Amino acid sequence: MKRAFKYRFHPTNEQAAELSRTFGCVRKVYNLALEARTLAWYKRRERINYNATSAMLTQWKKTQELGFLSQVSSVPLQQALRHLQGAFSNFFEGRAKYPRFKSKKKTRRSAEYTRSAFTYRSGALTLAKMKDPLDIVWSRPLPEGVEPSTVTVSQDSAGRWFVSILCADASVKPLPTLDTAVGIDAGITSLVTLSTGEKITNPRHERRDRARLAKAQRAVAKKEKGSRNRDKARIKVAKIHARIADRRRDFLHQLSTRLVRENQTIVIEDLTVRNMVKNKTLARAISDAAWTDMRSMLEYKCAWYGRSLVTIDRWFPSTKLCSACGTIREKLPLNVRQWTCECGTTHDRDINAARNILAAGLAVTACGAGVRPQREFSRTGQLAAKQETLTAK
């Protein structure tokens, strides 16, 4: 199983300058190739593949205008063309929209190096065009005896440098089989409510730093556009956002790992977060909850450790359905946290929903109801197990 290990590192001034040049060249090559492919199609109805753009790159390097492309390693530039080819493949197969041009200010700054463009010896990683190895903060060791296959260097908006090392990890293997299953109801006050009755409180990471964030954003608004002071103020805002995102990601990793280790089958709802954040009242709270990130973590961790993740249909009436008698209540406003069914059973809104989600997921698994198409996630490059859904009637 291939797995990526991400670390922070602190480049020297020379290394930072070299990487910044590489980031710019990667963005330039990607945009040039995208423009060439787009014009070829609209003018001549001709499809250009990776091999054609690779030949174009060779010619671009020979011109006076683009001769600076020869000053950086050629491997990240070739990888940019491969990423563009993948973007077009996803577009033609209906998995993504048409590729967009990379922006200097908004696009993530990154460069990918394959095995021919770096050396890794005794814990020292040296990239092409560099004399000294990177000063990496080894927060955790790499698996013993592994040979990295790909190295991706990136810089976030807060100015922090990261290196992601892709290698085979033999420690990722299926866990012992269990006979436990759990249904999960996502919420805002309680981030998740389990069918066992346990409620995990939402840490609300964004709310903890909301005052600091607002103050920093006001400082940015007061600075002149294009000035150095505005750039410094922008970095302060980015650092606060990074702090919030780091805490949120760490919490979700711990929660998802625990759920995967303790349960053989996990059942969740197929929530349309993109539509839910259109609610102006709840948009900030829903975004801070990061339900999509939690689902993504559950997907690849279940695939890693041999667990089953079942996704039920978003229209399944999990909240209004009585888990005791099966009666469906007509209306149940959000402010009603407890309700009593006609059969006399008093339900906690979230716990009842989690139990119904679990029951629906187990029914789908046993009966083989409708199957959702497979989804591919980039972390492992493997196809997630088929997610089964239950259609509400």
Short mmCIF file of C-alpha atoms in Angstrom, two decimals, residues 21-237:
data_model
loop_
_atom_site.label_atom_id
_atom_site.label_comp_id
_atom_site.label_asym_id
_atom_site.label_seq_id
_atom_site.Cartn_x
_atom_site.Cartn_y
_atom_site.Cartn_z
CA ARG A 21 11.41 29.57 -9.50
CA THR A 22 10.30 25.98 -9.93
CA PHE A 23 6.77 26.79 -8.75
CA GLY A 24 6.55 29.62 -11.25
CA CYS A 25 7.84 27.48 -14.11
CA VAL A 26 5.42 24.67 -13.26
CA ARG A 27 2.51 27.12 -13.34
CA LYS A 28 3.76 28.62 -16.61
CA VAL A 29 4.13 25.27 -18.36
CA TYR A 30 0.72 24.09 -17.18
CA ASN A 31 -0.97 27.26 -18.48
CA LEU A 32 0.89 27.15 -21.79
CA ALA A 33 -0.05 23.53 -22.38
CA LEU A 34 -3.67 24.18 -21.42
CA GLU A 35 -3.84 27.12 -23.81
CA ALA A 36 -2.30 25.06 -26.63
CA ARG A 37 -4.72 22.18 -26.13
CA THR A 38 -7.70 24.51 -25.92
CA LEU A 39 -6.79 26.43 -29.08
CA ALA A 40 -6.05 23.22 -30.98
CA TRP A 41 -9.53 21.93 -30.23
CA TYR A 42 -11.51 25.11 -30.92
CA LYS A 43 -9.60 26.05 -34.07
CA ARG A 44 -8.77 22.66 -35.63
CA ARG A 45 -10.89 20.19 -33.65
CA GLU A 46 -7.64 18.44 -32.78
CA ARG A 47 -6.97 16.67 -29.50
CA ILE A 48 -3.44 17.05 -28.18
CA ASN A 49 -2.14 14.46 -25.73
CA TYR A 50 0.71 14.43 -23.24
CA ASN A 51 3.33 13.38 -25.81
CA ALA A 52 2.53 16.39 -27.99
CA THR A 53 2.74 18.84 -25.09
CA SER A 54 6.01 17.26 -23.98
CA ALA A 55 7.46 17.95 -27.44
CA MET A 56 6.15 21.52 -27.17
CA LEU A 57 7.98 21.92 -23.86
CA THR A 58 11.25 21.03 -25.55
CA GLN A 59 10.66 23.72 -28.16
CA TRP A 60 9.61 26.30 -25.55
CA LYS A 61 12.92 25.88 -23.74
CA LYS A 62 14.81 26.76 -26.94
CA THR A 63 13.06 30.12 -27.38
CA GLN A 64 14.47 33.34 -25.97
CA GLU A 65 11.22 34.26 -24.28
CA LEU A 66 10.87 30.97 -22.38
CA GLY A 67 14.54 30.05 -22.02
CA PHE A 68 14.22 30.41 -18.22
CA LEU A 69 12.40 27.06 -18.17
CA SER A 70 15.78 25.36 -18.62
CA GLN A 71 17.06 26.80 -15.35
CA VAL A 72 14.96 24.48 -13.18
CA SER A 73 14.64 20.72 -13.04
CA SER A 74 12.74 19.31 -16.00
CA VAL A 75 10.96 16.64 -13.94
CA PRO A 76 8.43 18.95 -12.20
CA LEU A 77 7.62 20.49 -15.58
CA GLN A 78 6.94 17.07 -17.09
CA GLN A 79 4.83 16.18 -14.06
CA ALA A 80 2.77 19.33 -14.61
CA LEU A 81 1.97 18.09 -18.12
CA ARG A 82 0.98 14.71 -16.71
CA HIS A 83 -1.31 16.40 -14.19
CA LEU A 84 -2.91 18.34 -17.04
CA GLN A 85 -3.43 15.09 -18.94
CA GLY A 86 -5.13 13.65 -15.86
CA ALA A 87 -7.35 16.73 -15.58
CA PHE A 88 -8.47 16.30 -19.19
CA SER A 89 -9.11 12.59 -18.63
CA ASN A 90 -11.34 13.41 -15.66
CA PHE A 91 -13.15 16.01 -17.79
CA PHE A 92 -13.79 13.67 -20.72
CA GLU A 93 -15.03 10.93 -18.38
CA GLY A 94 -17.43 13.30 -16.65
CA ARG A 95 -15.71 13.34 -13.25
CA ALA A 96 -14.65 17.01 -13.30
CA LYS A 97 -15.12 20.30 -15.08
CA TYR A 98 -12.89 21.64 -17.84
CA PRO A 99 -9.35 22.38 -16.55
CA ARG A 100 -8.73 25.96 -15.47
CA PHE A 101 -5.62 28.10 -15.68
CA LYS A 102 -3.42 28.29 -12.60
CA SER A 103 -3.41 31.65 -10.81
CA LYS A 104 -0.26 33.11 -9.30
CA LYS A 105 -2.09 34.29 -6.19
CA LYS A 106 -4.74 31.64 -5.63
CA THR A 107 -3.28 28.37 -6.90
CA ARG A 108 -1.43 26.11 -4.48
CA ARG A 109 2.33 26.43 -4.99
CA SER A 110 3.74 22.94 -5.49
CA ALA A 111 6.16 20.87 -7.56
CA GLU A 112 6.39 17.10 -7.89
CA TYR A 113 9.70 15.25 -8.22
CA THR A 114 9.95 11.63 -9.36
CA ARG A 115 12.72 9.19 -8.46
CA SER A 116 15.15 10.55 -11.06
CA ALA A 117 15.02 14.07 -9.60
CA PHE A 118 15.92 13.48 -5.94
CA THR A 119 18.19 11.38 -3.75
CA TYR A 120 17.28 9.91 -0.38
CA ARG A 121 20.08 8.46 1.70
CA SER A 122 20.13 7.87 5.46
CA GLY A 123 17.26 10.24 6.11
CA ALA A 124 18.67 13.03 3.94
CA LEU A 125 16.52 14.22 1.03
CA THR A 126 18.19 16.24 -1.72
CA LEU A 127 16.27 17.61 -4.69
CA ALA A 128 17.57 18.21 -8.19
CA LYS A 129 19.40 21.52 -8.76
CA MET A 130 20.23 21.69 -5.04
CA LYS A 131 23.54 21.06 -3.30
CA ASP A 132 22.36 20.55 0.27
CA PRO A 133 19.60 18.27 1.63
CA LEU A 134 16.37 19.74 2.94
CA ASP A 135 16.15 20.57 6.64
CA ILE A 136 13.10 18.40 7.35
CA VAL A 137 11.34 18.27 10.71
CA TRP A 138 10.90 14.49 11.05
CA SER A 139 7.79 14.50 13.24
CA ARG A 140 7.48 10.74 12.65
CA PRO A 141 9.87 8.28 11.02
CA LEU A 142 9.35 6.79 7.61
CA PRO A 143 8.79 3.01 7.50
CA GLU A 144 12.06 1.14 7.74
CA GLY A 145 13.73 0.17 4.49
CA VAL A 146 11.39 2.13 2.21
CA GLU A 147 12.44 3.96 -0.94
CA PRO A 148 10.36 7.05 -1.75
CA SER A 149 8.87 6.98 -5.23
CA THR A 150 7.60 10.56 -5.43
CA VAL A 151 8.34 13.76 -3.51
CA THR A 152 6.02 16.77 -3.63
CA VAL A 153 7.22 20.13 -2.27
CA SER A 154 4.63 22.80 -1.51
CA GLN A 155 4.22 26.16 0.22
CA ASP A 156 0.93 27.24 1.76
CA SER A 157 -0.51 30.75 1.93
CA ALA A 158 0.97 31.23 5.41
CA GLY A 159 4.47 30.79 4.01
CA ARG A 160 5.06 27.35 5.54
CA TRP A 161 7.03 24.78 3.52
CA PHE A 162 5.98 21.14 3.31
CA VAL A 163 7.35 18.02 1.67
CA SER A 164 5.13 15.00 1.00
CA ILE A 165 6.98 11.70 0.54
CA LEU A 166 5.13 8.88 -1.19
CA CYS A 167 6.34 5.39 -0.38
CA ALA A 168 5.12 1.86 0.20
CA ASP A 169 3.99 1.23 3.77
CA ALA A 170 3.78 -2.42 4.75
CA SER A 171 2.21 -1.51 8.10
CA VAL A 172 -1.07 -0.59 6.37
CA LYS A 173 -2.99 -3.86 6.40
CA PRO A 174 -6.49 -5.05 7.32
CA LEU A 175 -7.31 -5.04 11.02
CA PRO A 176 -8.84 -8.05 12.79
CA THR A 177 -12.48 -8.54 11.85
CA LEU A 178 -15.04 -7.31 14.36
CA ASP A 179 -18.78 -7.89 14.75
CA THR A 180 -19.59 -4.26 15.57
CA ALA A 181 -21.34 -1.67 13.43
CA VAL A 182 -22.18 1.97 14.03
CA GLY A 183 -24.45 4.54 12.46
CA ILE A 184 -23.30 8.17 12.38
CA ASP A 185 -25.52 11.25 12.30
CA ALA A 186 -23.59 14.44 11.54
CA GLY A 187 -24.60 17.66 13.24
CA ILE A 188 -23.44 21.07 14.40
CA THR A 189 -23.88 21.13 18.19
CA SER A 190 -22.72 17.52 18.31
CA LEU A 191 -20.28 16.96 15.48
CA VAL A 192 -21.36 13.32 15.27
CA THR A 193 -23.91 11.29 17.17
CA LEU A 194 -23.36 7.54 17.23
CA SER A 195 -26.06 4.90 17.22
CA THR A 196 -24.65 3.73 20.56
CA GLY A 197 -25.99 6.93 22.11
CA GLU A 198 -22.63 8.68 22.37
CA LYS A 199 -22.45 12.30 21.30
CA ILE A 200 -19.14 13.88 20.31
CA THR A 201 -19.22 17.62 20.87
CA ASN A 202 -18.26 19.90 18.00
CA PRO A 203 -15.02 21.70 19.01
CA ARG A 204 -15.97 24.71 16.82
CA HIS A 205 -12.37 25.48 15.95
CA GLU A 206 -13.23 28.56 13.90
CA ARG A 207 -15.24 30.17 16.70
CA ARG A 208 -12.27 29.99 19.10
CA ASP A 209 -10.20 32.25 16.82
CA ARG A 210 -13.03 34.29 15.33
CA ALA A 211 -12.13 37.50 17.17
CA ARG A 212 -8.44 37.26 16.22
CA LEU A 213 -9.38 36.48 12.64
CA ALA A 214 -11.75 39.44 12.37
CA LYS A 215 -9.11 41.78 13.78
CA ALA A 216 -6.50 40.54 11.31
CA GLN A 217 -8.91 40.84 8.40
CA ARG A 218 -9.73 44.44 9.35
CA ALA A 219 -6.01 45.18 9.35
CA VAL A 220 -5.74 43.84 5.79
CA ALA A 221 -8.66 45.99 4.65
CA LYS A 222 -6.93 49.13 5.91
CA LYS A 223 -3.69 48.52 4.01
CA GLU A 224 -3.03 49.86 0.52
CA LYS A 225 -3.42 47.25 -2.20
CA GLY A 226 -0.10 46.04 -3.57
CA SER A 227 1.91 47.33 -0.60
CA ARG A 228 4.36 45.32 1.50
CA ASN A 229 2.36 46.06 4.64
CA ARG A 230 -0.76 44.57 3.05
CA ASP A 231 1.17 41.44 2.19
CA LYS A 232 2.39 41.14 5.78
CA ALA A 233 -1.14 41.58 7.08
CA ARG A 234 -2.40 38.96 4.62
CA ILE A 235 0.14 36.46 5.91
CA LYS A 236 -1.11 37.02 9.47
CA VAL A 237 -4.64 36.17 8.32
#
